[in-house]
């Protein structure tokens, strides 16, 4: 190769599902700022601007190296005037004045604090803020508040592993041919998460929901359940996939707070040694799709959220297909496309396969 010819810079796709994004983010200084802006717009119900900053952050996360000059950023997808201005400011003085202002804004800080409670969304946080609340008051708070200290603390990989072992033992004591899969952020190779996500199912068609309720019963008997929000299946085969990302899937699932004993965790509990309890509360999500929908659920629950959004957007805009956690529908052929693996789904979409550890978009 001729050393004088510079290597052509590969064009960065506007779709996260055509980019490879590992957990090594070389542009954290910019993406952290963008996420604050995105959140602030979300709090003001400016969804368009919020999504624009989330997309810009996602593009920067996929870059192999740190942005050194404005010229590096200008040709990238979703980097508009506003985000370029923020980058310029950070390149010049190391921080963005606009972001600093948001971070010290009382409404922003208070909403963030309230929304860090499990089960509290923008609407509830807003309601409390309007009542004049600025911090937590005893007696006013939902379930999540009970274990607030524990569940606002990150979950480590070792803790996720320990929970996997406990649930694996529980599931297999019920059915020997059950299938348990770690999904969510830990499947993408993250070292820490806000919860641990699992898919639990069985090849016996129609028995998956029964399996989930049996798992919950058993965890209860073992004294491990601190809180359980169970949602029965509303899955209906005859419904077409709903590409709208915010629509929840219809499989049986539960949002749990489990008690994790330090003795089960290699290297001990993460950061809770001080209080001498020897256990901590952890958020765990379990979802139970029928085996036929397993690959779609695995792809949907592995995330990241931005990766999922763009998979659906790509399917619709580029392929005239509808994708969700249940199925893939080809609108041209008017048929559902079956899949037993994630690779099958990428192939149906005409996409190169992206490993879970490259989906941290
Ligand atoms: N998900 C979903 N339906 C739900 C809940 C979650 O499809 N009812 C998907 C989300 O879209 C996401 C994945 O499951 O892609 C994991 O969600 P979550 O645990 O919130 O995020 P993580 O990526 O695991 O990040 P964290 O480490 O913060 O848990
Ligand atoms: Mn998760
Ligand atoms: Mn999350
Ligand atoms: Mn989750």
mmCIF file of C-alpha atoms and ligand atoms in Angstrom, residues 184-185 194-198 255 283-286 301 305, ligand 4:
data_model
loop_
_atom_site.group_PDB
_atom_site.id
_atom_site.type_symbol
_atom_site.label_atom_id
_atom_site.label_comp_id
_atom_site.label_asym_id
_atom_site.label_seq_id
_atom_site.Cartn_x
_atom_site.Cartn_y
_atom_site.Cartn_z
ATOM 1 C CA UNK A 184 -29.486 -6.857 29.191
ATOM 2 C CA UNK A 185 -26.321 -4.876 29.877
ATOM 3 C CA UNK A 194 -28.673 -1.052 37.489
ATOM 4 C CA UNK A 195 -30.333 -4.478 37.466
ATOM 5 C CA UNK A 196 -29.846 -8.038 36.148
ATOM 6 C CA UNK A 197 -32.026 -9.269 33.270
ATOM 7 C CA UNK A 198 -32.824 -12.913 32.450
ATOM 8 C CA UNK A 255 -39.805 -6.942 38.059
ATOM 9 C CA UNK A 283 -33.236 -5.391 41.035
ATOM 10 C CA UNK A 284 -33.859 -8.417 38.789
ATOM 11 C CA UNK A 285 -36.054 -8.678 35.676
ATOM 12 C CA UNK A 286 -37.332 -12.044 34.393
ATOM 13 C CA UNK A 301 -33.811 -7.555 25.817
ATOM 14 C CA UNK A 305 -32.002 0.886 24.079
HETATM 15 MN MN1 LIG B 4 -34.025 -4.501 33.212
#
